[in-house]
Every structure is written in structure tokens, then in C-alpha cells.
CSV table of C-alpha atoms and ligand atoms in Angstrom, one decimal:
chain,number,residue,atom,x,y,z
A,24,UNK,CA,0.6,-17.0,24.6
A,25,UNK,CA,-1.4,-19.3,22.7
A,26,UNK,CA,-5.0,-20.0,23.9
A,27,UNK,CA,-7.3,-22.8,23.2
A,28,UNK,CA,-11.3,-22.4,22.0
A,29,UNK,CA,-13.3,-22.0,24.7
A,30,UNK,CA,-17.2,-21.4,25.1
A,31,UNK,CA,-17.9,-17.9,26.4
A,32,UNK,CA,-18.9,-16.8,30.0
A,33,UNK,CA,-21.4,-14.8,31.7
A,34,UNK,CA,-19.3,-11.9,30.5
A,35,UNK,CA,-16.9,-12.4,27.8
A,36,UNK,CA,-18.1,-13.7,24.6
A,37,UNK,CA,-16.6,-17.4,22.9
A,38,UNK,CA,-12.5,-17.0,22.9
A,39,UNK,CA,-11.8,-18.1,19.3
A,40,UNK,CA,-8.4,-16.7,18.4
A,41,UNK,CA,-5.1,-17.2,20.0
A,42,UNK,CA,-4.6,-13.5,21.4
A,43,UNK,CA,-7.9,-14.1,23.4
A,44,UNK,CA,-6.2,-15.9,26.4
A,45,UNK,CA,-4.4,-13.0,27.1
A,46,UNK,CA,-6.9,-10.2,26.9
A,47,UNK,CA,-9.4,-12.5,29.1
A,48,UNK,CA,-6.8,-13.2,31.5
A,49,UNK,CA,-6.0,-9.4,31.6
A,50,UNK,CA,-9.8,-8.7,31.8
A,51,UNK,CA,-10.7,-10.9,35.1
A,52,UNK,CA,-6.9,-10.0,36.4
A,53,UNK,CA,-8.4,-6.4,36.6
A,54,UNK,CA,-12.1,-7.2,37.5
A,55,UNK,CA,-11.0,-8.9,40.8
A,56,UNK,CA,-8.4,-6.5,41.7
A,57,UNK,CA,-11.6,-4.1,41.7
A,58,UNK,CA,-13.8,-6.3,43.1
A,59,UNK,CA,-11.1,-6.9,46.0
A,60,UNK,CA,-10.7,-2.6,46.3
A,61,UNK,CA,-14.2,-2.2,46.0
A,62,UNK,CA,-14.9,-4.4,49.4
A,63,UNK,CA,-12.2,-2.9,51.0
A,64,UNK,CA,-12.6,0.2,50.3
A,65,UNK,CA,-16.5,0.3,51.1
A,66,UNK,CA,-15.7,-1.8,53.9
A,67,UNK,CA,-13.4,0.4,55.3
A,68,UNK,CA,-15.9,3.3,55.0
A,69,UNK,CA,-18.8,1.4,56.1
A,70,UNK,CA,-16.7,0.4,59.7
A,71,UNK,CA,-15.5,3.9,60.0
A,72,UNK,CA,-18.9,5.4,59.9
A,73,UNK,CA,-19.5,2.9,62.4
A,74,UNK,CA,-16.9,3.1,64.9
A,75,UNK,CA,-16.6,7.1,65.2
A,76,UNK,CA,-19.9,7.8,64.3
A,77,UNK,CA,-21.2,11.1,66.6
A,78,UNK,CA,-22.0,10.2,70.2
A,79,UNK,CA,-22.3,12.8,73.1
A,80,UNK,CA,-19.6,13.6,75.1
A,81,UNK,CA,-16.6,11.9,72.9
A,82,UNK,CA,-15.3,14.2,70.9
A,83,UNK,CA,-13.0,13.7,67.4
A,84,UNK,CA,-9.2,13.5,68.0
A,85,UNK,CA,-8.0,14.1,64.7
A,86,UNK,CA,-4.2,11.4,64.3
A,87,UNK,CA,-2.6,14.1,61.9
A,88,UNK,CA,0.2,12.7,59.8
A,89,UNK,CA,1.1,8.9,59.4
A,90,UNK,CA,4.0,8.8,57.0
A,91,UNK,CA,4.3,5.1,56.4
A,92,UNK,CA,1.0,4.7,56.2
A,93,UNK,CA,0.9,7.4,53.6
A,94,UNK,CA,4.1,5.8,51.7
A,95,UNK,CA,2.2,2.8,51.8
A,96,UNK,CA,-1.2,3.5,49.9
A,97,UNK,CA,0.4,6.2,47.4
A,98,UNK,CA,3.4,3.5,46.5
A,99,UNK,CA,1.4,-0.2,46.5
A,100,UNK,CA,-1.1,1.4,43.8
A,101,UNK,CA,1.6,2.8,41.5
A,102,UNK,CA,3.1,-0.7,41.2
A,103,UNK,CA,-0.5,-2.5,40.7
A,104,UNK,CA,-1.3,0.0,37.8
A,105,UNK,CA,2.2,-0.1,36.4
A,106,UNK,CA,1.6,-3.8,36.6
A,107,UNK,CA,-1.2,-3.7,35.0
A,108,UNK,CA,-0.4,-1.4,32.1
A,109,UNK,CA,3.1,-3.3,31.5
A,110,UNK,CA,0.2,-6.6,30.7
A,111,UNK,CA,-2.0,-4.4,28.9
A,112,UNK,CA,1.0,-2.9,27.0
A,113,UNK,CA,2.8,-6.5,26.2
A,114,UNK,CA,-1.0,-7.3,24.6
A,115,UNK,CA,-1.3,-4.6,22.3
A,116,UNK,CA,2.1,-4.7,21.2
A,117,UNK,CA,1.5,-8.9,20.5
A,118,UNK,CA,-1.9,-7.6,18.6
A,119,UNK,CA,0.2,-5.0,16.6
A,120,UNK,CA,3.1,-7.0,15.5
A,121,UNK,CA,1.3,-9.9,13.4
A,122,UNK,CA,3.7,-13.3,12.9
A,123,UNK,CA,6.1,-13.3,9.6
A,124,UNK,CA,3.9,-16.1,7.7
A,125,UNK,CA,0.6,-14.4,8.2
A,126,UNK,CA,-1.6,-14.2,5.2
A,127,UNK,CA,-2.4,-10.6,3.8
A,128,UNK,CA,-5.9,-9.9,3.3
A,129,UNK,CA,-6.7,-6.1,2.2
A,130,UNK,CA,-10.2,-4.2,4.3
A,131,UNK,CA,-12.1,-1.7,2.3
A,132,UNK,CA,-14.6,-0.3,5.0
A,133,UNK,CA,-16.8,2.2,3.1
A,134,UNK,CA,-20.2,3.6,4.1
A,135,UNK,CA,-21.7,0.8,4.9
A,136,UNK,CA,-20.1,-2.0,4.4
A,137,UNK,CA,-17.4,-4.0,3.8
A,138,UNK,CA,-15.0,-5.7,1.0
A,139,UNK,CA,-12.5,-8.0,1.9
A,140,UNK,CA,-9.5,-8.7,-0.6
A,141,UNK,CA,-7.9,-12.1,-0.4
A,142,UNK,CA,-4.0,-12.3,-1.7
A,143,UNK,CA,-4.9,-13.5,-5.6
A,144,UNK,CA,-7.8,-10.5,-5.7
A,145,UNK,CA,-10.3,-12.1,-4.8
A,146,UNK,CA,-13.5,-10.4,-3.2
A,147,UNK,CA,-15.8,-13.1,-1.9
A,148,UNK,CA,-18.9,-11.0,-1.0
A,149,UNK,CA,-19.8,-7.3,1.0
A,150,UNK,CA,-20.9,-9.9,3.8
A,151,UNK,CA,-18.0,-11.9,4.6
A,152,UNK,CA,-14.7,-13.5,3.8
A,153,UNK,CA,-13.0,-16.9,4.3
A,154,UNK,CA,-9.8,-17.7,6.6
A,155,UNK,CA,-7.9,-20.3,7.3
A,156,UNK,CA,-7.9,-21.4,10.6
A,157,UNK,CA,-4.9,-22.2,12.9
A,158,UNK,CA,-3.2,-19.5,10.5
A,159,UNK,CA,-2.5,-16.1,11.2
A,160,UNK,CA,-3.9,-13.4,9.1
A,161,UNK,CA,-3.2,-10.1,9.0
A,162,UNK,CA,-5.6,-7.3,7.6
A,163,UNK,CA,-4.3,-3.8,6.2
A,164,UNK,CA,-7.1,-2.0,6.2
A,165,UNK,CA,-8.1,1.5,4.4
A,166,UNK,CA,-11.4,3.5,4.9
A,167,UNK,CA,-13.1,4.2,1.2
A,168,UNK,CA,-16.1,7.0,0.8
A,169,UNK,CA,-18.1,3.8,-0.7
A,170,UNK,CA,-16.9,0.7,-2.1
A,171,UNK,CA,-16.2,1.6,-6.0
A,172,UNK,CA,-16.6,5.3,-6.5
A,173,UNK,CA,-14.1,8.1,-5.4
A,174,UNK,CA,-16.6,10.5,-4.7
A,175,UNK,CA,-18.1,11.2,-1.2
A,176,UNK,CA,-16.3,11.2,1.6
A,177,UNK,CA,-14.0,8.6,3.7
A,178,UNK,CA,-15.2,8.3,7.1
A,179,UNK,CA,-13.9,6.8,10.8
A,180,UNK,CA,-15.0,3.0,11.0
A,181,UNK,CA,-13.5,0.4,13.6
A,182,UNK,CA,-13.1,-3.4,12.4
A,183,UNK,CA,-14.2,-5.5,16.1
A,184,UNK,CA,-14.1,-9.0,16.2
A,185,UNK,CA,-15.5,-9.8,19.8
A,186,UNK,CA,-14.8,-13.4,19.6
A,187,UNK,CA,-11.0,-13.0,18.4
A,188,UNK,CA,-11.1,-9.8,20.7
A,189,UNK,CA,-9.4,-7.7,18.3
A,190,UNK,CA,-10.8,-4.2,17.3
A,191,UNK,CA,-8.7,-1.2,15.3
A,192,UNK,CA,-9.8,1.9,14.4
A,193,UNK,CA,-10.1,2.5,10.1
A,194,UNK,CA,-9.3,6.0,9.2
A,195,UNK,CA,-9.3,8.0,6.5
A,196,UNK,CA,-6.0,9.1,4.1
A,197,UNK,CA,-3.6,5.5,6.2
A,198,UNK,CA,-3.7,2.2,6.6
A,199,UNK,CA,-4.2,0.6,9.8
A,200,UNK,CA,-3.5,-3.5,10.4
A,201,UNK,CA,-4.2,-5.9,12.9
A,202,UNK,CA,-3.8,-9.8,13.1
A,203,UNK,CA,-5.5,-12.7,14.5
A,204,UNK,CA,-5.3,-16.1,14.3
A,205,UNK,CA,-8.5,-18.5,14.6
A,206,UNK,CA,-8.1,-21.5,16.8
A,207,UNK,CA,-11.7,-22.8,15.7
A,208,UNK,CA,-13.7,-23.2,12.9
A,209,UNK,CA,-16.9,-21.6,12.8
A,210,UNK,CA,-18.9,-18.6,11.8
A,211,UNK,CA,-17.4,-15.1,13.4
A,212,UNK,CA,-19.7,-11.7,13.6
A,213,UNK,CA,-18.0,-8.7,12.4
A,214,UNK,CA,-18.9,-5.2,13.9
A,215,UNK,CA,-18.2,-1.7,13.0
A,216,UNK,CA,-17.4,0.2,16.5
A,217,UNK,CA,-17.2,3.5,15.7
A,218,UNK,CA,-20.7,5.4,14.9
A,219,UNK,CA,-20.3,6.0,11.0
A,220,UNK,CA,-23.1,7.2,10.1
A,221,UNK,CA,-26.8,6.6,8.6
A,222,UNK,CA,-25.7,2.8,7.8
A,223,UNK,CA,-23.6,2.1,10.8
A,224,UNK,CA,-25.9,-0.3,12.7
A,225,UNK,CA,-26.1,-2.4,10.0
A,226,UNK,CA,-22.5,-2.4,9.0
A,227,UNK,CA,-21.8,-6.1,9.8
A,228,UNK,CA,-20.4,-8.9,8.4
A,229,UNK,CA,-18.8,-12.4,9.2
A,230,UNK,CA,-15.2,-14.2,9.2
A,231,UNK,CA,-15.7,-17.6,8.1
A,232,UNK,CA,-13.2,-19.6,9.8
A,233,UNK,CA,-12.3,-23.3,7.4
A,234,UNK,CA,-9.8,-25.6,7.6
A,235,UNK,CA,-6.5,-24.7,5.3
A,236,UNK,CA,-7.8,-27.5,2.3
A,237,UNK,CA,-10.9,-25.5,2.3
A,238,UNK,CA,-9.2,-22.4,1.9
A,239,UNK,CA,-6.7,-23.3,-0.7
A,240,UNK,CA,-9.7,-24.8,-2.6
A,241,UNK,CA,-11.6,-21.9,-2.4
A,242,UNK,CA,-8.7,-19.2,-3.4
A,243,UNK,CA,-8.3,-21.6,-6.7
A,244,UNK,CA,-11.9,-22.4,-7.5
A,245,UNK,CA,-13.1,-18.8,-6.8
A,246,UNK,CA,-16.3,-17.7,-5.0
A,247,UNK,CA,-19.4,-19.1,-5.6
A,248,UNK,CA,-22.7,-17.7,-7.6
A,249,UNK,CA,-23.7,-14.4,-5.3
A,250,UNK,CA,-26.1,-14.6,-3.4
A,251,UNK,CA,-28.4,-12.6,-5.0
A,252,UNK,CA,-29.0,-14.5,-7.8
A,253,UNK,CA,-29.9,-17.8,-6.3
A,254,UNK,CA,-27.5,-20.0,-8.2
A,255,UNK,CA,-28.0,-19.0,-11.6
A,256,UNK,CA,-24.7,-19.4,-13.3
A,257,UNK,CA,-25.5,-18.2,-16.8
A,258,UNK,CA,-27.0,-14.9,-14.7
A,259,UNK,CA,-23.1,-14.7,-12.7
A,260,UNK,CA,-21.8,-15.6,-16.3
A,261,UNK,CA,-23.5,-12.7,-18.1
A,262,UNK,CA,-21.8,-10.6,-15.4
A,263,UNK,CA,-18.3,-11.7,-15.4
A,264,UNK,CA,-18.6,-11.2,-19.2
A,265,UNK,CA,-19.6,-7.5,-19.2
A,266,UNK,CA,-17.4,-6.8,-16.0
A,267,UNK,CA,-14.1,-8.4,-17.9
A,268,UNK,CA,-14.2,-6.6,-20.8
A,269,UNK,CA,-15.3,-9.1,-22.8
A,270,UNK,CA,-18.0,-7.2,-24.3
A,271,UNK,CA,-15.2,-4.9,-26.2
A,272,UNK,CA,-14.6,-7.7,-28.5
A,273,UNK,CA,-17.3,-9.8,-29.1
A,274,UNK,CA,-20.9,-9.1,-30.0
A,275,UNK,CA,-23.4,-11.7,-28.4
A,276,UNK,CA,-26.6,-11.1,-30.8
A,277,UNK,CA,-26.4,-13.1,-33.5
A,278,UNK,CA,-27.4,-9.8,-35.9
A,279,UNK,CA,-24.9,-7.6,-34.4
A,280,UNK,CA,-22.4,-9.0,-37.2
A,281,UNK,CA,-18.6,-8.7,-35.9
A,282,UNK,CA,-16.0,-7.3,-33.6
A,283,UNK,CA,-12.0,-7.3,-33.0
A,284,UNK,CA,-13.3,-11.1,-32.3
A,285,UNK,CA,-15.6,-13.3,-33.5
A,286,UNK,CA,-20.1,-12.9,-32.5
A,287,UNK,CA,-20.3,-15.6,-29.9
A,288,UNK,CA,-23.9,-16.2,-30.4
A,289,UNK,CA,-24.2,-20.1,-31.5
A,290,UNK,CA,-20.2,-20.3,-31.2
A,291,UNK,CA,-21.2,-23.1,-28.1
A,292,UNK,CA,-21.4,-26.6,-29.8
A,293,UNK,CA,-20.8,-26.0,-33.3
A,294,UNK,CA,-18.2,-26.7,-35.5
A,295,UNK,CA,-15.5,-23.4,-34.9
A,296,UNK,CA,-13.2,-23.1,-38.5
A,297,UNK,CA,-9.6,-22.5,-36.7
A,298,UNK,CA,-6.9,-20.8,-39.3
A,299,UNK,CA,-4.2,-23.8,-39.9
A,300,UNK,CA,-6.0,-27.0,-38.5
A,301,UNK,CA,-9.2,-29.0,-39.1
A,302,UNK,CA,-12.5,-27.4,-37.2
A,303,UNK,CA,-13.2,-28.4,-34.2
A,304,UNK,CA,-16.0,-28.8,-31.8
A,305,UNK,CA,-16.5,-25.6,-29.2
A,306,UNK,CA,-17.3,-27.9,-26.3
A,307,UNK,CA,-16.5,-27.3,-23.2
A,308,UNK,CA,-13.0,-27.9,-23.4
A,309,UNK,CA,-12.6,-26.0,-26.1
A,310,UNK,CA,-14.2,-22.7,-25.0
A,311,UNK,CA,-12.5,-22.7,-21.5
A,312,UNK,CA,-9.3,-22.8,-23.7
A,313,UNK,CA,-10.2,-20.2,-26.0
A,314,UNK,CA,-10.5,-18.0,-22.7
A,315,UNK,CA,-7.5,-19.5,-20.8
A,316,UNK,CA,-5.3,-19.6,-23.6
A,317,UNK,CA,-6.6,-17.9,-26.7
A,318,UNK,CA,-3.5,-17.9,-29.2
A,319,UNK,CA,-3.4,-21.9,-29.2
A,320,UNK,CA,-6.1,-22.1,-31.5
A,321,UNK,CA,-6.8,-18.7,-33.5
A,322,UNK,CA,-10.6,-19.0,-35.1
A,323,UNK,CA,-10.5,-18.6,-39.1
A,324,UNK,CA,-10.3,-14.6,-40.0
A,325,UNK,CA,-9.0,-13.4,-36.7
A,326,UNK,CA,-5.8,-12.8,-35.4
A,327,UNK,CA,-4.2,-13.6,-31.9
A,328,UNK,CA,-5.7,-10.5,-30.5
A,329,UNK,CA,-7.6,-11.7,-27.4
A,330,UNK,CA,-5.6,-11.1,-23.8
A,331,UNK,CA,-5.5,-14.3,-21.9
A,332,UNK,CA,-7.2,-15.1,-18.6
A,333,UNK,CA,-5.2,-17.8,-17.3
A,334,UNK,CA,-5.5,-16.5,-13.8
A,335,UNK,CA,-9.8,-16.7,-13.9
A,336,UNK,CA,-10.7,-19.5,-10.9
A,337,UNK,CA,-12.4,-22.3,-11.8
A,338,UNK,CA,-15.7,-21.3,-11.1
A,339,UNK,CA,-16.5,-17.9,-12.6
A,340,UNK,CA,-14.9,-19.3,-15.6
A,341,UNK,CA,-17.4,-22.0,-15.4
A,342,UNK,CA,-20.0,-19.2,-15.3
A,343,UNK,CA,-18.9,-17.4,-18.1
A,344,UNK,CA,-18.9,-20.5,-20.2
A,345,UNK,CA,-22.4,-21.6,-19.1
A,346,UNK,CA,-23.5,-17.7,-20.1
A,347,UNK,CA,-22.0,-18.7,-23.7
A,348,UNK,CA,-23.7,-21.5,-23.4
A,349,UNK,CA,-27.0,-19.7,-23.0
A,350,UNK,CA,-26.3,-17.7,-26.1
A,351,UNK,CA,-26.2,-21.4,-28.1
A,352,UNK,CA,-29.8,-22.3,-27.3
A,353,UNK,CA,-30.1,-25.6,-29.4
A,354,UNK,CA,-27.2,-26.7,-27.4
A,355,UNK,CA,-27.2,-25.2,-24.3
A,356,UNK,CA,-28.2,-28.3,-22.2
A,357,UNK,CA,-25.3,-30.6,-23.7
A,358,UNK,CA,-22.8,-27.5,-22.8
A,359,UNK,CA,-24.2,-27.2,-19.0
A,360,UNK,CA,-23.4,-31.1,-18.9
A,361,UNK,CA,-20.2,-30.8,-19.7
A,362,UNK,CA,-19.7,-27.8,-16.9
A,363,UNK,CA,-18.9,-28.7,-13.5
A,364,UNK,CA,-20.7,-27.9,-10.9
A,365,UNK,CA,-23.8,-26.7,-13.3
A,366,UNK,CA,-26.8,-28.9,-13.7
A,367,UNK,CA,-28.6,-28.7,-17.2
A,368,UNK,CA,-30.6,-26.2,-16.5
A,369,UNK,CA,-27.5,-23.8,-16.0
A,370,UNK,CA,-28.0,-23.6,-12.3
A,371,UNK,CA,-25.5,-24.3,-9.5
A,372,UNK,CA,-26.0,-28.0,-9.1
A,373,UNK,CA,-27.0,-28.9,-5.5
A,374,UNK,CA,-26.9,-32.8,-5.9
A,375,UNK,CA,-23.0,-33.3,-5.1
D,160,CU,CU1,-18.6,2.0,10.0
């Protein structure tokens, strides 16, 4: 049953996934069903106290046994609550079984927080992760002692989306899933459910729900500059070099002399000797190929040593380049020109 996006009540929050309908539906089902016992029921007792309430000289005459009406009350409530259980049951098993086209996207919940693995590797942030909407997604999730080293322990946590009106429990040493998919786009709290520990109240984070373009951009581009450090790209770039590997090859002081590859200090817009062809200008082209594609053009006294990184998104390749251009300071303006999305300062440009 597919539902629509619609505002919240006085008791249920906003309905922004497609399995919402059905648990709201169940929800009220089962609140007016008690509502309608409760008057009854109090009703009942309220008459009763009434009507044979202690008066002098009538005293009680006690029915005794009334089989049908005793048939009656036991048999109509075990058909209401195996009603209700067969609805309840039909939604969780919808809520287990996600559809066959739904994207994977990988939960580490870790004391206290959250990383969220998109299907090329990608980790936006701790804080929050992009879907597509009108697109189911399913989440395998895993419970880590913290979110890079082994050590500690691996604790309960429970992954609730109130507005989706999903929530699964994470446990330690198994994977647990659920699915959901977003009918509207918009900006979705994240909760962890189950008491965790010191952290636990501040274990949120958010589901950003975009349309599919957005998405597909943003698994190709890559994240943007954290934000942490406030759109410096040659800070991100410095990163992304050390946290690649880069560093096991190339020395970036200009006195450090040489490694298995060339000192990148003042390699950014100079003249680069290549073995077997004229030099060539490391522009911005040039450097994002040397990265991308390293054994087209092999610099003079080196040999075609250097892994590729075809598969780095746009933008923290951008980063790293602007970080090399840093390391070029008579030319590190012309090189953030050249970069897009950097101004010439090497800062995330805010104009566009
Ligand atoms: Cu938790």
C-alpha cells in the first residue's frame, strides 16, 4: 500500500515514506477500537454501580451462568485481536522484505554515532546521508564498538525514522535490514531508540531526502568539503592526500629530495619533463590526469609505478589538486582558476 506525504497530526508525526499509510492506518484502527471498549466498558461499570447499587430491603440475586453470553465476549475479542495482529503482521513482514530494485546503503552505528555507506563507498558525513526519493532503499546495518577502531565494545542501538515509521534494532556480531522508501523530499531526523550509553541522547542524525538527478550527481561528484573546515578545499585536499596513501610516494617539501615518485612541491604550473614526449604544462588538466590515469604520461626518471585512482569523484579530486596547488605558491591562484568549483583563494566557491 502506497501512501502519499501528508503533514502530521496531533499524534503522529509527518507520513513521509510509503509504508507510513499502513502503520497510521493500523495505529488509529487500534486507538478507536480502544476508545470504543473504553466507553463501553466504563459505561457498563458506571450503569451497573448505578442500577444495583445497595438499597434496603432488595437484596442481590446473583444470574449464575449465561452461556451465550459467555461464548459471546470470550469469542468476538479473539477474532478482533487476531484481526488485528494478521494487519500488524502483513506490515512488518512489508517492512522486512524491501522491493528487488532497492538501493543498498551499508549502517555503521558505533558509540555515538553514525556512518552511512552509499553503494560506490561513499561516506558523506557522521551526521547524515543522501537518498533518493520515490526510490526504495534498503539499509544492512552492523553495530561497530566506534566507527574506525576494533577495540571497545559493540553495543545494542536501534535506527528509528519517525517520519518513515521504520525503526530496527542494531546488534552486535549480525546484520539487521530494513527498507523505506521516501515519498517527499525534505530533511528526515534520525534517532537511536535503544539507551546506548554515555552518547546516546545525542546519537542523531538526518536522511536527506533529493530528487534521483541530485543523487546520481552527488554519488559521481562526491561529498562536499566537511563541515568542519568551512570550505577550505586545499585543507580537505591535504587530507585526501595523507588518507590515500599518497604520502608513500611523494614528498611535498621542496627539501625532502625524492621518493618512489617525484617531490610535488612546485610540480603545479611548471613545465613537468615527461620520458618520450616534449614537457608539458602541469595545469589542471594535466595533474587530474596524472592522478586519474598515471601511466599515460610517465614524468622523466620514474617509472609507471603510481596505482590509478580513476574511481576518485569529482570533487575530492578537485581537493587534492587544489592541496597541490597550495604546495606551488607562485602559482597557486592560476591553478584554483582552473578548478571547478574553487574560487582563487582555494575555497569552495559560493558564487554559482
Ligand atoms: Cu545508540
Amino acid at each position: 500500500m502506497d501512501t502519499e506525504y501528508s503533514e502530521g497530526t496531533i499524534q503522529l508525526p509527518e507520513a513521509a515514506s510509503t509504508l507510513a499509510g499502513q502503520v497510521d492506518a493500523l495505529y488509529y484502527q487500534i486507538f478507536w477500537i480502544s476508545i470504543a471498549f473504553f466507553i463501553g466498558i466504563v459505561g457498563c461499570m458506571v450503569y451497573f454501580a448505578w442500577r444495583y447499587r445497595r438499597r434496603p430491603g432488595v437484596s442481590s440475586k446473583p444470574p449464575g451462568h449465561h452461556n451465550a453470553l459467555e461464548l459471546f465476549w470470550t469469542f468476538s475479542p479473539l477474532l478482533l485481536l487476531a484481526f488485528m495482529f494478521h494487519q500488524g503482521f502483513q506490515g512488518f513482514i512489508n517492512m522486512s522484505v524491501p522491493p528487488e530494485n532497492a538501493i543498498n546503503i551499508r549502517v555503521n552505528a558505533f558509540r555515538w554515532g553514525w556512518e552511512f555507506e552509499q553503494p560506490n563507498g561513499m561516506i558523506e558525513s557522521t551526521g547524515y546521508f543522501t537518498v533518493p526519493s520515490h526510490r526504495p532503499v534498503r539499509l544492512v546495518m552492523a553495530s561497530r564498538p566506534t566507527s574506525r577502531e576494533p577495540e571497545g565494545a559493540a553495543v545494542l542501538h536501534s535506527f528509528f525514522v519517525p517520519a518513515f515509521r521504520i525503526k530496527r534494532d542494531i546488534v552486535p556480531g549480525m546484520y539487521t535490514s530494513v527498507w523505506f522508501e521516501a515519498n517527499n523530499e525534505g530533511r528526515y531526523q534520525v534517532y537511536c531508540t535503544e539507551y546506548c550509553g554515555t552518547g546516546h541522547s545525542a546519537m542523531g542524525a538526518e536522511v536527506r531526502v533529493v530528487p534521483q538527478e541530485e543523487y546520481d550527481a552527488l554519488l559521481r561528484d562526491g561529498p562536499g568539503v566537511p563541515p568542519e573546515l568551512d570550505g577550505n578545499y586545499v585543507a580537505w585536499g591535504e587530507q585526501l592526500f595523507q588518507g590515500s596513501g599518497c604520502t608513500a610516494c611523494h614528498y611535498v617539501n621542496a627539501d625532502q629530495g625524492r621518493l618512489v615518485g617525484p617531490n610535488l612541491a612546485n610540480v603545479a604550473g611548471t613545465m613537468q619533463p615527461l620520458e618520450g614526449e616534449d614537457p608539458v604544462l602541469a595545469d589542471y588538466e594535466y595533474i587530474r590526469n596524472s592522478i586519474q590515469y598515471p601511466g599515460q604520461q610517465i614524468v622523466e626518471g620514474y617509472n609507471n609505478q603510481m596505482p590509478s585512482y580513476a574511481s576518485i569523484q569529482n570533487r575530492p579530486l578537485n581537493a587534492i589538486i587544489a592541496y597541490l596547488a597550495s604546495l606551488s605558491p607562485e602559482h597557486s591562484t592560476e591553478l584554483y582558476e582552473q578548478i571547478p568549483g574553487v574560487d582563487s583563494e582555494g575555497m569552495a566557491d559560493t558564487s554559482e
